[in-house]
């Protein structure tokens, strides 16, 4: 069974960079045709998609966060890392790492999430 574990600081000061790491066990982050996403949930609000890195290394970010977000990977450590620059108190949320898979046919590609990490709480405050 694949397991995803988020780790990083629980508190970050405004204007600093938030860095979180997703450590994956039981599966390779380069295996066809999986992708690895970051999702967050502020208190009392819904889930917000942040971005993704696919098995090929290709990345995509939510347009609202693209200018401040970077997702990278370390294949030797089987880890995916999120960097969110210049955070504000609105970035306070539970951050999740998830796994999804592409399902492709002659009609195109769909996808679905099949695994979640437990989430890690991040509070932005001075």
Short mmCIF file of N, CA and C in Angstrom, two decimals, residues 22-24 29 74-79:
data_model
loop_
_atom_site.label_atom_id
_atom_site.label_comp_id
_atom_site.label_asym_id
_atom_site.label_seq_id
_atom_site.Cartn_x
_atom_site.Cartn_y
_atom_site.Cartn_z
N UNK A 22 6.56 15.90 0.98
CA UNK A 22 5.73 14.70 0.97
C UNK A 22 6.65 13.51 0.72
N UNK A 23 6.77 12.65 1.72
CA UNK A 23 7.57 11.44 1.59
C UNK A 23 6.67 10.28 1.23
N UNK A 24 7.00 9.60 0.14
CA UNK A 24 6.17 8.53 -0.39
C UNK A 24 6.85 7.19 -0.14
N UNK A 29 7.48 7.77 -7.17
CA UNK A 29 6.91 9.00 -7.70
C UNK A 29 7.14 9.14 -9.20
N UNK A 74 12.52 14.91 -5.55
CA UNK A 74 13.81 14.27 -5.37
C UNK A 74 13.57 12.79 -5.57
N UNK A 75 13.90 12.29 -6.73
CA UNK A 75 13.59 10.90 -7.05
C UNK A 75 14.41 9.92 -6.21
N UNK A 76 15.61 10.30 -5.82
CA UNK A 76 16.43 9.43 -4.99
C UNK A 76 15.81 9.21 -3.62
N UNK A 77 15.16 10.25 -3.09
CA UNK A 77 14.50 10.15 -1.79
C UNK A 77 13.02 9.83 -1.90
N UNK A 78 12.50 9.78 -3.12
CA UNK A 78 11.08 9.53 -3.36
C UNK A 78 10.22 10.56 -2.62
N UNK A 79 10.58 11.83 -2.81
CA UNK A 79 9.91 12.92 -2.12
C UNK A 79 9.46 13.99 -3.09
#
